[in-house]
Each structure stands twice: as structure tokens, then as C-alpha cells.
Amino acid sequence: VKMVKQTSTEMLESLPVLEDPLKLAAMAYLTRLTLWSFLAGEKFGHFILLAVTKMVHITLSYGLSELSANSLTLLGAISLHIMGDVDTAQSIGESAMQLQERCESETGKARTFLVLHAYVFYHVKPLQSLSKSFLEGYQSGMRTGDGANALWCLFNNIVTLYMTGKPLKVIEEKCRASITQMVEMKEEDQASCIRIYWQFCFNLMGSSNSTVELDGKAMDEKEVIFTDASHTPFVVVKTIASCLFGRYELGAHLAIEKGDQQYLKTEEP
């Protein structure tokens, strides 16, 4: 982190293009390691920290690759969620955007935009400014064959539309269209997450017999087998619904007993 903070804008702009095949292979391997780290349970934070800092060191020491922007994006997320340093996270995030703009290839752009705007800029920029970036990440991912991250961008755009107060009918229609594409592309995690917000819209619009229970046209919570990816959005939406419909004790219970461990914390609270 200190190394990045000491690197000026001019130095970032003058980084050479990384051409060493061994260093490029290392960047590709470390990128995969950041994904595999999610399987490490409580050691998740340690593995991703080691992988990301090594990727950033390779970039600043040897040059720019198509994975460099994503490595800085992850470092920005770590700075915010592990170190709690908002200013540093925003600064690193801006540097990541600068590297992405320099990169001629769009490979990795969808993931960069996803992590940057969902986990860094979401906390430091107006929410209304994020939809355009999520849609840009979606379009880039679809152009480059990165369908998984493209559809995560699409999901986060829908969440942003809800958080910024867009009409429920507009959000419901976007959920419907997005579900169709996700099912066609066999991206079940994203589809499951969208169904949660889709059913939530039906509940809020009075198109369902349920209020807090997510049971209706889009899904039936009692028949869903939740994955790690879909369980957190489910708890979030249920908690919001509990508050909106006056089920405060249920909402409090969900918040306390949600069952999601916080692997990003490196110290005991």
C-alpha cells in the first residue's frame, strides 16, 4: 500500500508494458489465486492479501499488463475492508482506473469495474454515479467473453437502482430481462440473486400475498437451496423487508443470527 501511495500519477503513466512471459504467467496465476482464496475460510484474508500485494509489486516494478488494474482494484478493496482506510482505498481505486484506461485490452475490465465500484467506490462516491460504470463493465464483459463478471455487474446495477430510489416497476422489468439472459447463459448464482430482488419488488408493489416472506412469482424462499453467493443478498433483502413492513424483531434476529462469517476482519472486534 505504501508503495502505491508513493507512486505518482506521472510514474503510473510512464510504466512500460510488461512483456516478460514468466512475469505475465505469474500475474495470471496470482489472479486465479485471488479467486481460489475464497475457499480458504478464515484464512481468506491472508491468501488474498499475499496474492494481491505480489501482483501490485510486479506491476510497479516490471510494467503494465492487462491484469494490473484489477490488482490495484483488489488492493483498494483490501485497504477499505481490512484496514478501514477510506482515503487510501479511494486513492488506489483512482489509480486502478488510470491503469485500466491505459490498457489497450479490455480483458479483465469487467472484473475491475465490478470490484472497484461494488466494493470501493460504493462507499466513497454518490450511488447515482455507479450505474453507468456497472453497465460499462457489463458491456465490456459481454464483448470479451467474461460473462460471469458481466452479469455480476448487471446484478449490482439493479441493486444500485433500488438503493437510489428508482421506480419499482422499472426495477421489476430490468430484473425480468436480466433473469432471462442469466438463465440462457447458465449463470445460476447471478440468477438466484436477481430473483431475490425481483420477488422483493413484487412484495413491495403488492403483487404478492406475502410481505416479508419472499414467496410469489419470482421465487419461493422455502424451496430455494441458497449458495454462498445468494445467501447474503437474501439476508439483506429479508432484513430490509422486515423493517419496511414493521417486523422489527425478525429483522434484528436476521442481523444477529445471519450466519455469515466475516472473513475480512484480521483482528477481533
Backbone as CSV, one residue per row, in Angstrom:
resi,resn,N_x,N_y,N_z,CA_x,CA_y,CA_z,C_x,C_y,C_z
1,VAL,0.839,-1.202,0.000,0.000,0.000,0.000,0.872,1.250,0.000
2,LYS,1.905,1.243,0.823,2.814,2.389,0.890,3.485,2.629,-0.452
3,MET,3.856,1.547,-1.129,4.496,1.655,-2.439,3.578,2.328,-3.452
4,VAL,2.305,1.961,-3.428,1.337,2.560,-4.360,1.142,4.035,-4.035
5,LYS,1.016,4.369,-2.754,0.792,5.753,-2.354,1.963,6.646,-2.736
6,GLN,3.162,6.065,-2.818,4.340,6.850,-3.177,4.560,6.918,-4.681
7,THR,3.709,6.236,-5.443,3.831,6.240,-6.905,2.963,7.354,-7.476
8,SER,3.573,8.302,-8.132,2.851,9.460,-8.656,2.055,9.097,-9.897
9,THR,1.144,9.989,-10.263,0.378,9.801,-11.493,1.293,9.717,-12.699
10,GLU,2.320,10.547,-12.701,3.264,10.547,-13.811,3.987,9.213,-13.938
11,MET,4.336,8.616,-12.794,5.019,7.324,-12.815,4.100,6.224,-13.328
12,LEU,2.821,6.279,-12.935,1.868,5.296,-13.438,1.716,5.416,-14.951
13,GLU,1.682,6.634,-15.430,1.530,6.858,-16.863,2.749,6.417,-17.658
14,SER,3.914,6.388,-17.014,5.148,6.037,-17.718,5.543,4.572,-17.549
15,LEU,4.715,3.778,-16.864,5.050,2.361,-16.703,5.166,1.689,-18.073
16,PRO,6.214,0.902,-18.273,6.330,0.178,-19.548,5.320,-0.956,-19.611
17,VAL,5.155,-1.493,-20.795,4.288,-2.656,-20.958,5.068,-3.897,-20.555
18,LEU,4.463,-4.718,-19.707,5.115,-5.938,-19.238,5.133,-6.971,-20.364
19,GLU,6.342,-7.451,-20.718,6.473,-8.412,-21.808,7.142,-9.714,-21.370
20,ASP,7.705,-9.742,-20.174,8.367,-10.939,-19.673,7.340,-12.063,-19.515
21,PRO,7.493,-13.179,-20.264,6.473,-14.248,-20.200,6.342,-14.872,-18.814
22,LEU,7.440,-14.941,-18.057,7.360,-15.510,-16.714,6.567,-14.605,-15.780
23,LYS,6.784,-13.306,-15.900,6.040,-12.355,-15.060,4.564,-12.341,-15.453
24,LEU,4.279,-12.449,-16.747,2.893,-12.493,-17.202,2.199,-13.758,-16.693
25,ALA,2.932,-14.871,-16.711,2.365,-16.118,-16.192,2.106,-16.012,-14.694
26,ALA,3.017,-15.339,-13.992,2.837,-15.147,-12.549,1.600,-14.305,-12.266
27,MET,1.385,-13.269,-13.062,0.202,-12.418,-12.878,-1.074,-13.228,-13.105
28,ALA,-1.064,-14.089,-14.135,-2.242,-14.908,-14.423,-2.510,-15.888,-13.287
29,TYR,-1.447,-16.516,-12.766,-1.607,-17.466,-11.674,-2.121,-16.776,-10.410
30,LEU,-1.533,-15.618,-10.091,-1.934,-14.902,-8.878,-3.378,-14.412,-8.977
31,THR,-3.805,-14.062,-10.180,-5.205,-13.668,-10.373,-6.135,-14.822,-10.037
32,ARG,-5.789,-16.020,-10.486,-6.587,-17.201,-10.139,-6.551,-17.469,-8.644
33,LEU,-5.393,-17.209,-8.036,-5.260,-17.438,-6.604,-6.192,-16.538,-5.805
34,THR,-6.439,-15.317,-6.290,-7.377,-14.436,-5.581,-8.779,-15.029,-5.572
35,LEU,-9.127,-15.786,-6.619,-10.437,-16.446,-6.658,-10.441,-17.687,-5.774
36,TRP,-9.368,-18.459,-5.837,-9.300,-19.678,-5.013,-9.263,-19.354,-3.527
37,SER,-8.811,-18.159,-3.187,-8.689,-17.799,-1.770,-10.035,-17.829,-1.053
38,PHE,-11.140,-17.701,-1.822,-12.464,-17.744,-1.197,-12.761,-19.117,-0.600
39,LEU,-11.994,-20.135,-0.989,-12.188,-21.471,-0.445,-11.418,-21.672,0.855
40,ALA,-10.684,-20.651,1.279,-9.777,-20.804,2.421,-10.432,-20.494,3.757
41,GLY,-11.735,-20.192,3.751,-12.428,-19.931,5.015,-11.833,-18.753,5.756
42,GLU,-11.488,-18.970,7.021,-10.992,-17.886,7.859,-9.629,-17.367,7.403
43,LYS,-8.915,-18.147,6.580,-7.617,-17.721,6.054,-7.752,-16.916,4.757
44,PHE,-8.992,-16.679,4.342,-9.245,-15.969,3.083,-8.461,-14.666,2.989
45,GLY,-8.552,-13.837,4.027,-7.906,-12.535,4.001,-6.412,-12.622,3.831
46,HIS,-5.788,-13.620,4.433,-4.339,-13.769,4.343,-3.908,-14.167,2.932
47,PHE,-4.640,-15.110,2.326,-4.284,-15.565,0.987,-4.464,-14.458,-0.043
48,ILE,-5.595,-13.762,0.016,-5.843,-12.727,-0.992,-4.883,-11.559,-0.813
49,LEU,-4.512,-11.261,0.431,-3.559,-10.183,0.680,-2.198,-10.502,0.077
50,LEU,-1.729,-11.737,0.251,-0.446,-12.140,-0.311,-0.468,-12.089,-1.838
51,ALA,-1.541,-12.600,-2.439,-1.627,-12.638,-3.901,-1.703,-11.236,-4.496
52,VAL,-2.535,-10.396,-3.911,-2.751,-9.058,-4.464,-1.503,-8.184,-4.323
53,THR,-0.871,-8.211,-3.158,0.322,-7.370,-2.975,1.449,-7.797,-3.913
54,LYS,1.565,-9.102,-4.174,2.583,-9.566,-5.125,2.272,-9.080,-6.531
55,MET,1.003,-9.110,-6.933,0.615,-8.627,-8.260,0.908,-7.142,-8.415
56,VAL,0.601,-6.367,-7.387,0.860,-4.928,-7.442,2.363,-4.664,-7.509
57,HIS,3.138,-5.434,-6.756,4.592,-5.264,-6.776,5.162,-5.562,-8.164
58,ILE,4.665,-6.614,-8.812,5.117,-6.937,-10.170,4.786,-5.799,-11.124
59,THR,3.580,-5.246,-11.008,3.173,-4.145,-11.890,4.069,-2.926,-11.720
60,LEU,4.280,-2.504,-10.480,5.042,-1.285,-10.245,6.536,-1.474,-10.507
61,SER,7.005,-2.699,-10.412,8.436,-2.964,-10.599,8.803,-3.315,-12.034
62,TYR,7.874,-3.976,-12.758,8.234,-4.512,-14.072,7.359,-4.016,-15.218
63,GLY,6.171,-3.501,-14.930,5.382,-2.943,-16.015,3.921,-3.349,-16.015
64,LEU,3.212,-2.786,-16.963,1.751,-2.871,-17.036,1.310,-4.072,-17.857
65,SER,0.350,-4.836,-17.302,-0.289,-5.927,-18.044,-1.789,-5.711,-17.993
66,GLU,-2.520,-6.579,-18.698,-3.981,-6.436,-18.727,-4.615,-6.788,-17.390
67,LEU,-3.824,-7.330,-16.454,-4.332,-7.685,-15.127,-3.917,-6.685,-14.047
68,SER,-3.158,-5.675,-14.431,-2.624,-4.726,-13.446,-3.718,-3.904,-12.777
69,ALA,-4.662,-3.409,-13.564,-5.732,-2.580,-12.995,-6.534,-3.359,-11.975
70,ASN,-6.783,-4.638,-12.276,-7.552,-5.450,-11.342,-6.808,-5.673,-10.037
71,SER,-5.474,-5.792,-10.105,-4.699,-5.993,-8.875,-4.784,-4.763,-7.977
72,LEU,-4.740,-3.567,-8.574,-4.873,-2.352,-7.767,-6.283,-2.200,-7.218
73,THR,-7.267,-2.633,-8.003,-8.650,-2.593,-7.531,-8.822,-3.442,-6.277
74,LEU,-8.274,-4.650,-6.308,-8.358,-5.533,-5.147,-7.610,-4.957,-3.957
75,LEU,-6.478,-4.302,-4.217,-5.732,-3.673,-3.125,-6.546,-2.537,-2.509
76,GLY,-7.285,-1.806,-3.349,-8.159,-0.768,-2.824,-9.250,-1.333,-1.938
77,ALA,-9.827,-2.474,-2.358,-10.860,-3.122,-1.549,-10.288,-3.618,-0.224
78,ILE,-9.079,-4.149,-0.262,-8.422,-4.608,0.961,-8.159,-3.434,1.894
79,SER,-7.708,-2.319,1.329,-7.425,-1.129,2.142,-8.670,-0.652,2.873
80,LEU,-9.813,-0.790,2.212,-11.063,-0.328,2.819,-11.614,-1.342,3.814
81,HIS,-11.714,-2.596,3.403,-12.448,-3.581,4.196,-11.599,-4.271,5.257
82,ILE,-10.290,-4.293,5.089,-9.428,-4.893,6.105,-8.762,-3.823,6.956
83,MET,-8.221,-2.791,6.278,-7.505,-1.748,7.006,-8.414,-0.615,7.473
84,GLY,-9.593,-0.506,6.850,-10.517,0.557,7.224,-10.063,1.940,6.813
85,ASP,-9.209,2.029,5.795,-8.646,3.306,5.347,-9.388,3.771,4.097
86,VAL,-10.388,4.615,4.285,-11.248,5.049,3.186,-10.476,5.886,2.180
87,ASP,-9.676,6.840,2.658,-8.955,7.736,1.750,-7.964,6.971,0.883
88,THR,-7.236,6.038,1.491,-6.277,5.245,0.722,-6.991,4.377,-0.299
89,ALA,-8.117,3.796,0.091,-8.889,2.963,-0.832,-9.331,3.768,-2.046
90,GLN,-9.803,4.977,-1.816,-10.246,5.800,-2.936,-9.072,6.189,-3.823
91,SER,-7.943,6.530,-3.219,-6.762,6.902,-3.983,-6.282,5.742,-4.848
92,ILE,-6.224,4.551,-4.277,-5.792,3.376,-5.035,-6.809,3.049,-6.125
93,GLY,-8.086,3.224,-5.821,-9.118,2.989,-6.816,-8.976,3.905,-8.018
94,GLU,-8.658,5.164,-7.771,-8.443,6.105,-8.873,-7.227,5.697,-9.702
95,SER,-6.196,5.190,-9.036,-5.015,4.706,-9.757,-5.369,3.503,-10.627
96,ALA,-6.231,2.632,-10.093,-6.667,1.470,-10.871,-7.419,1.903,-12.129
97,MET,-8.268,2.908,-12.001,-8.978,3.427,-13.173,-7.998,3.987,-14.198
98,GLN,-6.958,4.636,-13.705,-5.941,5.209,-14.597,-5.229,4.101,-15.384
99,LEU,-4.892,3.007,-14.697,-4.239,1.895,-15.381,-5.177,1.222,-16.370
100,GLN,-6.464,1.111,-16.009,-7.419,0.498,-16.925,-7.562,1.310,-18.200
101,GLU,-7.540,2.618,-18.077,-7.639,3.481,-19.249,-6.415,3.346,-20.145
102,ARG,-5.249,3.072,-19.541,-4.023,2.899,-20.320,-3.990,1.576,-21.056
103,CYS,-4.684,0.584,-20.539,-4.603,-0.767,-21.079,-5.371,-0.855,-22.399
104,GLU,-4.701,-1.327,-23.440,-5.343,-1.428,-24.749,-6.358,-2.568,-24.785
105,SER,-6.109,-3.604,-24.016,-7.012,-4.757,-23.990,-8.130,-4.540,-22.977
106,GLU,-9.324,-5.031,-23.316,-10.453,-4.968,-22.387,-10.524,-6.185,-21.472
107,THR,-9.616,-7.135,-21.663,-9.618,-8.329,-20.827,-9.459,-7.938,-19.354
108,GLY,-10.357,-8.386,-18.535,-10.297,-8.063,-17.112,-11.029,-6.796,-16.717
109,LYS,-11.492,-6.029,-17.697,-12.145,-4.754,-17.375,-13.445,-4.976,-16.596
110,ALA,-14.212,-5.988,-16.973,-15.488,-6.237,-16.283,-15.249,-6.515,-14.808
111,ARG,-14.243,-7.343,-14.506,-13.964,-7.662,-13.100,-13.428,-6.434,-12.374
112,THR,-12.583,-5.661,-13.049,-12.056,-4.436,-12.438,-13.191,-3.486,-12.074
113,PHE,-14.102,-3.261,-13.010,-15.217,-2.348,-12.758,-16.150,-2.902,-11.683
114,LEU,-16.340,-4.221,-11.672,-17.203,-4.843,-10.671,-16.648,-4.616,-9.273
115,VAL,-15.414,-5.015,-9.033,-14.820,-4.906,-7.697,-14.665,-3.449,-7.287
116,LEU,-14.215,-2.627,-8.224,-13.949,-1.225,-7.905,-15.213,-0.492,-7.482
117,HIS,-16.284,-0.689,-8.211,-17.498,0.081,-7.938,-18.407,-0.575,-6.900
118,ALA,-18.321,-1.897,-6.756,-19.155,-2.570,-5.754,-18.520,-2.566,-4.371
119,TYR,-17.180,-2.515,-4.315,-16.507,-2.676,-3.024,-15.638,-1.489,-2.603
120,VAL,-15.412,-0.540,-3.501,-14.614,0.640,-3.139,-15.424,1.917,-3.358
121,PHE,-15.721,2.232,-4.599,-16.415,3.478,-4.905,-17.829,3.504,-4.341
122,TYR,-18.419,2.336,-4.089,-19.753,2.265,-3.483,-19.785,2.992,-2.136
123,HIS,-18.628,3.080,-1.493,-18.541,3.681,-0.165,-18.078,5.133,-0.195
124,VAL,-17.588,5.611,-1.333,-16.994,6.948,-1.354,-17.551,7.855,-2.449
125,LYS,-18.371,7.332,-3.334,-18.938,8.137,-4.411,-20.462,8.108,-4.338
126,PRO,-21.130,9.116,-4.911,-22.602,9.088,-4.935,-23.112,7.834,-5.643
127,LEU,-24.097,7.182,-5.049,-24.596,5.944,-5.634,-25.131,6.160,-7.048
128,GLN,-25.682,7.347,-7.299,-26.250,7.626,-8.619,-25.200,7.557,-9.729
129,SER,-23.922,7.705,-9.353,-22.859,7.711,-10.363,-22.405,6.308,-10.743
130,LEU,-22.886,5.282,-10.042,-22.339,3.943,-10.233,-23.001,3.157,-11.362
131,SER,-24.259,3.438,-11.650,-24.981,2.640,-12.653,-24.280,2.647,-14.004
132,LYS,-23.819,3.816,-14.432,-23.147,3.913,-15.729,-21.920,3.013,-15.775
133,SER,-21.163,2.973,-14.675,-19.950,2.156,-14.633,-20.280,0.666,-14.608
134,PHE,-21.314,0.283,-13.857,-21.712,-1.128,-13.847,-22.152,-1.576,-15.238
135,LEU,-22.875,-0.715,-15.946,-23.316,-1.072,-17.291,-22.135,-1.124,-18.259
136,GLU,-21.156,-0.244,-18.054,-19.948,-0.293,-18.883,-19.184,-1.596,-18.640
137,GLY,-19.103,-2.003,-17.372,-18.462,-3.271,-17.053,-19.210,-4.443,-17.655
138,TYR,-20.536,-4.382,-17.616,-21.371,-5.423,-18.214,-21.110,-5.533,-19.714
139,GLN,-21.126,-4.396,-20.394,-20.922,-4.396,-21.845,-19.532,-4.898,-22.209
140,SER,-18.528,-4.493,-21.430,-17.159,-4.944,-21.692,-17.041,-6.456,-21.496
141,GLY,-17.623,-6.965,-20.420,-17.572,-8.392,-20.171,-18.239,-9.198,-21.269
142,MET,-19.353,-8.715,-21.778,-20.042,-9.422,-22.848,-19.226,-9.391,-24.134
143,ARG,-18.513,-8.282,-24.372,-17.681,-8.202,-25.576,-16.479,-9.132,-25.508
144,THR,-15.947,-9.338,-24.313,-14.697,-10.093,-24.166,-14.906,-11.532,-23.719
145,GLY,-16.142,-11.958,-23.571,-16.410,-13.333,-23.176,-16.370,-13.575,-21.682
146,ASP,-16.321,-12.516,-20.895,-16.324,-12.649,-19.433,-17.756,-12.514,-18.938
147,GLY,-18.563,-13.506,-19.283,-19.982,-13.432,-18.977,-20.290,-13.406,-17.499
148,ALA,-19.512,-14.138,-16.701,-19.791,-14.206,-15.263,-19.688,-12.832,-14.615
149,ASN,-18.569,-12.144,-14.837,-18.410,-10.821,-14.235,-19.325,-9.786,-14.880
150,ALA,-19.622,-9.966,-16.174,-20.575,-9.072,-16.842,-21.930,-9.123,-16.139
151,LEU,-22.385,-10.330,-15.813,-23.700,-10.471,-15.190,-23.683,-10.071,-13.719
152,TRP,-22.531,-10.186,-13.046,-22.439,-9.628,-11.690,-22.544,-8.108,-11.739
153,CYS,-21.970,-7.500,-12.781,-22.133,-6.045,-12.955,-23.607,-5.705,-13.143
154,LEU,-24.306,-6.525,-13.919,-25.728,-6.290,-14.173,-26.527,-6.413,-12.871
155,PHE,-26.197,-7.411,-12.064,-26.871,-7.571,-10.772,-26.628,-6.354,-9.876
156,ASN,-25.379,-5.908,-9.777,-25.070,-4.766,-8.924,-25.713,-3.484,-9.429
157,ASN,-25.928,-3.392,-10.741,-26.640,-2.233,-11.261,-28.081,-2.222,-10.764
158,ILE,-28.720,-3.381,-10.730,-30.099,-3.467,-10.246,-30.179,-3.115,-8.758
159,VAL,-29.217,-3.597,-7.975,-29.172,-3.233,-6.557,-29.027,-1.717,-6.409
160,THR,-28.178,-1.117,-7.242,-27.969,0.330,-7.192,-29.244,1.084,-7.550
161,LEU,-29.980,0.582,-8.547,-31.247,1.227,-8.922,-32.215,1.235,-7.741
162,TYR,-32.265,0.126,-6.995,-33.135,0.086,-5.817,-32.642,1.068,-4.749
163,MET,-31.340,1.055,-4.495,-30.783,1.896,-3.441,-30.928,3.387,-3.744
164,THR,-31.016,3.743,-5.019,-31.149,5.155,-5.392,-32.602,5.552,-5.624
165,GLY,-33.538,4.654,-5.330,-34.950,5.030,-5.338,-35.625,5.057,-6.686
166,LYS,-35.140,4.263,-7.650,-35.815,4.209,-8.945,-37.179,3.534,-8.791
167,PRO,-38.135,3.820,-9.671,-39.475,3.224,-9.556,-39.413,1.702,-9.542
168,LEU,-40.218,1.103,-8.674,-40.205,-0.347,-8.532,-40.561,-1.055,-9.838
169,LYS,-41.466,-0.476,-10.607,-41.849,-1.101,-11.879,-40.657,-1.162,-12.825
170,VAL,-39.847,-0.111,-12.839,-38.647,-0.090,-13.687,-37.685,-1.187,-13.253
171,ILE,-37.494,-1.322,-11.941,-36.572,-2.331,-11.418,-37.108,-3.737,-11.710
172,GLU,-38.418,-3.921,-11.543,-39.022,-5.227,-11.803,-38.818,-5.635,-13.255
173,GLU,-38.990,-4.701,-14.180,-38.810,-5.001,-15.603,-37.361,-5.355,-15.921
174,LYS,-36.418,-4.657,-15.282,-34.996,-4.958,-15.503,-34.633,-6.310,-14.905
175,CYS,-35.216,-6.645,-13.763,-35.000,-7.976,-13.184,-35.479,-9.057,-14.142
176,ARG,-36.656,-8.862,-14.708,-37.246,-9.843,-15.621,-36.332,-10.064,-16.831
177,ALA,-35.852,-8.952,-17.411,-34.986,-9.062,-18.591,-33.646,-9.701,-18.235
178,SER,-33.119,-9.341,-17.085,-31.811,-9.866,-16.678,-31.874,-11.361,-16.394
179,ILE,-32.949,-11.803,-15.742,-33.122,-13.223,-15.430,-33.078,-14.059,-16.698
180,THR,-33.749,-13.588,-17.725,-33.777,-14.330,-18.989,-32.365,-14.550,-19.523
181,GLN,-31.568,-13.498,-19.516,-30.195,-13.609,-20.024,-29.338,-14.510,-19.138
182,MET,-29.496,-14.387,-17.834,-28.693,-15.188,-16.910,-29.003,-16.666,-17.030
183,VAL,-30.271,-16.995,-17.188,-30.671,-18.396,-17.357,-30.115,-18.936,-18.667
184,GLU,-30.205,-18.147,-19.725,-29.681,-18.582,-21.022,-28.181,-18.839,-20.964
185,MET,-27.460,-18.034,-20.183,-26.016,-18.184,-20.067,-25.613,-19.154,-18.954
186,LYS,-26.599,-19.734,-18.279,-26.377,-20.731,-17.219,-25.533,-20.179,-16.076
187,GLU,-25.762,-18.920,-15.745,-25.098,-18.287,-14.601,-26.093,-18.282,-13.435
188,GLU,-26.150,-19.404,-12.723,-27.196,-19.613,-11.735,-27.035,-18.743,-10.481
189,ASP,-25.795,-18.467,-10.065,-25.609,-17.633,-8.876,-26.190,-16.237,-9.089
190,GLN,-25.870,-15.648,-10.233,-26.401,-14.315,-10.520,-27.923,-14.355,-10.656
191,ALA,-28.430,-15.394,-11.294,-29.886,-15.520,-11.458,-30.582,-15.646,-10.103
192,SER,-29.981,-16.428,-9.198,-30.573,-16.588,-7.866,-30.619,-15.264,-7.118
193,CYS,-29.551,-14.479,-7.247,-29.508,-13.176,-6.565,-30.529,-12.209,-7.145
194,ILE,-30.681,-12.231,-8.460,-31.666,-11.357,-9.101,-33.080,-11.750,-8.695
195,ARG,-33.362,-13.048,-8.588,-34.714,-13.487,-8.197,-35.101,-12.928,-6.828
196,ILE,-34.127,-12.810,-5.937,-34.399,-12.278,-4.602,-34.915,-10.850,-4.703
197,TYR,-34.237,-10.009,-5.486,-34.680,-8.615,-5.644,-35.944,-8.528,-6.486
198,TRP,-36.074,-9.426,-7.441,-37.279,-9.442,-8.271,-38.509,-9.721,-7.402
199,GLN,-38.431,-10.748,-6.548,-39.550,-11.054,-5.661,-39.785,-9.931,-4.654
200,PHE,-38.719,-9.319,-4.192,-38.833,-8.189,-3.270,-39.647,-7.067,-3.910
201,CYS,-39.416,-6.819,-5.205,-40.196,-5.796,-5.918,-41.671,-6.172,-5.938
202,PHE,-41.989,-7.430,-6.214,-43.390,-7.867,-6.212,-44.024,-7.656,-4.838
203,ASN,-43.272,-7.979,-3.782,-43.794,-7.776,-2.427,-44.105,-6.310,-2.173
204,LEU,-43.162,-5.442,-2.550,-43.325,-4.004,-2.283,-44.446,-3.397,-3.123
205,MET,-44.670,-3.936,-4.321,-45.716,-3.403,-5.196,-47.093,-3.979,-4.868
206,GLY,-47.156,-4.901,-3.914,-48.434,-5.514,-3.565,-48.888,-6.571,-4.531
207,SER,-47.953,-7.075,-5.370,-48.289,-8.111,-6.349,-48.110,-9.509,-5.789
208,SER,-47.789,-9.586,-4.512,-47.624,-10.870,-3.846,-48.492,-10.882,-2.592
209,ASN,-48.914,-12.061,-2.193,-49.685,-12.188,-0.955,-48.791,-12.075,0.274
210,SER,-47.491,-12.090,0.063,-46.534,-12.043,1.166,-45.955,-10.645,1.306
211,THR,-45.400,-10.394,2.459,-44.697,-9.127,2.697,-43.228,-9.405,2.968
212,VAL,-42.958,-9.982,4.120,-41.579,-10.287,4.481,-41.104,-11.574,3.816
213,GLU,-41.988,-12.575,3.670,-41.595,-13.823,3.039,-41.441,-13.615,1.536
214,LEU,-40.337,-14.106,0.989,-40.086,-13.985,-0.452,-40.718,-15.190,-1.147
215,ASP,-41.997,-15.041,-1.407,-42.799,-16.143,-1.923,-43.776,-15.580,-2.942
216,GLY,-43.604,-15.948,-4.212,-44.502,-15.419,-5.232,-44.062,-15.776,-6.636
217,LYS,-44.216,-14.835,-7.551,-43.966,-15.094,-8.967,-42.495,-15.406,-9.259
218,ALA,-41.593,-14.768,-8.537,-40.170,-14.902,-8.861,-39.499,-16.056,-8.145
219,MET,-39.911,-16.352,-6.914,-39.248,-17.397,-6.134,-40.098,-17.783,-4.935
220,ASP,-39.759,-18.911,-4.334,-40.328,-19.332,-3.065,-39.148,-19.670,-2.169
221,GLU,-38.924,-18.839,-1.149,-37.734,-18.999,-0.319,-37.653,-20.366,0.356
222,LYS,-38.805,-21.004,0.573,-38.799,-22.307,1.249,-38.284,-23.427,0.339
223,GLU,-38.254,-23.185,-0.968,-37.817,-24.215,-1.909,-36.437,-23.939,-2.485
224,VAL,-35.802,-22.860,-2.032,-34.504,-22.478,-2.584,-33.375,-23.071,-1.744
225,ILE,-32.378,-23.618,-2.425,-31.148,-24.042,-1.758,-30.131,-22.923,-1.973
226,PHE,-29.859,-22.173,-0.929,-29.014,-20.993,-1.074,-27.538,-21.377,-1.136
227,THR,-26.812,-20.664,-1.991,-25.364,-20.813,-2.098,-24.695,-19.695,-1.308
228,ASP,-23.376,-19.753,-1.231,-22.649,-18.665,-0.565,-22.936,-17.328,-1.236
229,ALA,-23.084,-17.355,-2.564,-23.309,-16.111,-3.298,-24.699,-15.541,-3.060
230,SER,-25.708,-16.404,-2.964,-27.084,-15.910,-2.870,-27.577,-15.730,-1.439
231,HIS,-26.886,-16.329,-0.464,-27.393,-16.253,0.904,-27.316,-14.839,1.455
232,THR,-26.208,-14.134,1.207,-26.064,-12.779,1.744,-27.120,-11.819,1.183
233,PRO,-27.341,-11.761,-0.155,-28.428,-10.905,-0.658,-29.789,-11.268,-0.070
234,PHE,-30.006,-12.565,0.152,-31.277,-12.995,0.748,-31.446,-12.400,2.139
235,VAL,-30.409,-12.481,2.966,-30.481,-11.942,4.324,-30.664,-10.428,4.290
236,VAL,-29.937,-9.765,3.389,-30.045,-8.305,3.273,-31.471,-7.897,2.909
237,VAL,-32.027,-8.537,1.884,-33.379,-8.186,1.425,-34.421,-8.526,2.494
238,LYS,-34.283,-9.672,3.152,-35.227,-10.029,4.211,-35.178,-9.023,5.361
239,THR,-33.967,-8.552,5.684,-33.828,-7.575,6.761,-34.490,-6.258,6.387
240,ILE,-34.268,-5.821,5.142,-34.915,-4.584,4.665,-36.434,-4.734,4.680
241,ALA,-36.918,-5.866,4.193,-38.368,-6.109,4.171,-38.944,-6.117,5.578
242,SER,-38.212,-6.706,6.506,-38.678,-6.749,7.898,-38.842,-5.347,8.461
243,CYS,-37.920,-4.468,8.132,-38.007,-3.079,8.606,-39.163,-2.338,7.934
244,LEU,-39.295,-2.497,6.617,-40.327,-1.772,5.879,-41.730,-2.206,6.273
245,PHE,-41.906,-3.475,6.627,-43.228,-3.991,6.966,-43.433,-4.125,8.472
246,GLY,-42.572,-3.495,9.258,-42.778,-3.419,10.701,-42.468,-4.679,11.471
247,ARG,-41.727,-5.621,10.875,-41.340,-6.850,11.569,-39.940,-6.658,12.159
248,TYR,-39.828,-5.737,13.097,-38.516,-5.312,13.577,-37.763,-6.415,14.327
249,GLU,-38.477,-7.225,15.083,-37.816,-8.301,15.824,-37.215,-9.324,14.857
250,LEU,-37.942,-9.628,13.786,-37.418,-10.551,12.789,-36.180,-9.965,12.122
251,GLY,-36.250,-8.674,11.802,-35.101,-8.017,11.186,-33.881,-8.037,12.084
252,ALA,-34.097,-7.782,13.374,-32.984,-7.803,14.328,-32.409,-9.207,14.445
253,HIS,-33.292,-10.211,14.466,-32.846,-11.596,14.562,-31.991,-11.970,13.354
254,LEU,-32.424,-11.558,12.170,-31.663,-11.858,10.957,-30.290,-11.199,10.989
255,ALA,-30.256,-9.967,11.492,-28.987,-9.233,11.537,-27.997,-9.885,12.497
256,ILE,-28.520,-10.440,13.587,-27.641,-11.033,14.604,-27.289,-12.479,14.270
257,GLU,-28.273,-13.223,13.766,-28.091,-14.653,13.542,-27.977,-15.002,12.064
258,LYS,-27.415,-14.119,11.277,-27.423,-14.330,9.838,-26.518,-15.466,9.378
259,GLY,-25.533,-15.834,10.180,-24.725,-16.996,9.838,-23.631,-16.742,8.829
260,ASP,-23.404,-15.490,8.433,-22.323,-15.178,7.503,-21.100,-14.736,8.285
261,GLN,-20.028,-15.514,8.224,-18.821,-15.152,8.944,-18.098,-14.032,8.218
262,GLN,-17.473,-13.162,8.992,-16.772,-12.013,8.429,-15.291,-12.351,8.294
263,TYR,-14.928,-12.954,7.164,-13.561,-13.397,6.982,-12.596,-12.247,6.683
264,LEU,-13.120,-11.078,6.404,-12.238,-9.955,6.065,-11.634,-9.298,7.274
265,LYS,-12.103,-9.596,8.464,-11.572,-8.970,9.654,-10.293,-9.694,10.076
266,THR,-9.233,-8.933,10.305,-7.958,-9.540,10.699,-7.750,-9.446,12.190
267,GLU,-8.588,-8.690,12.889,-8.486,-8.560,14.329,-9.841,-8.819,14.964
268,GLU,-9.819,-9.257,16.195,-11.076,-9.466,16.905,-11.725,-8.127,17.194
269,PRO,-13.059,-7.999,17.024,-13.742,-6.738,17.287,-13.700,-6.385,18.775
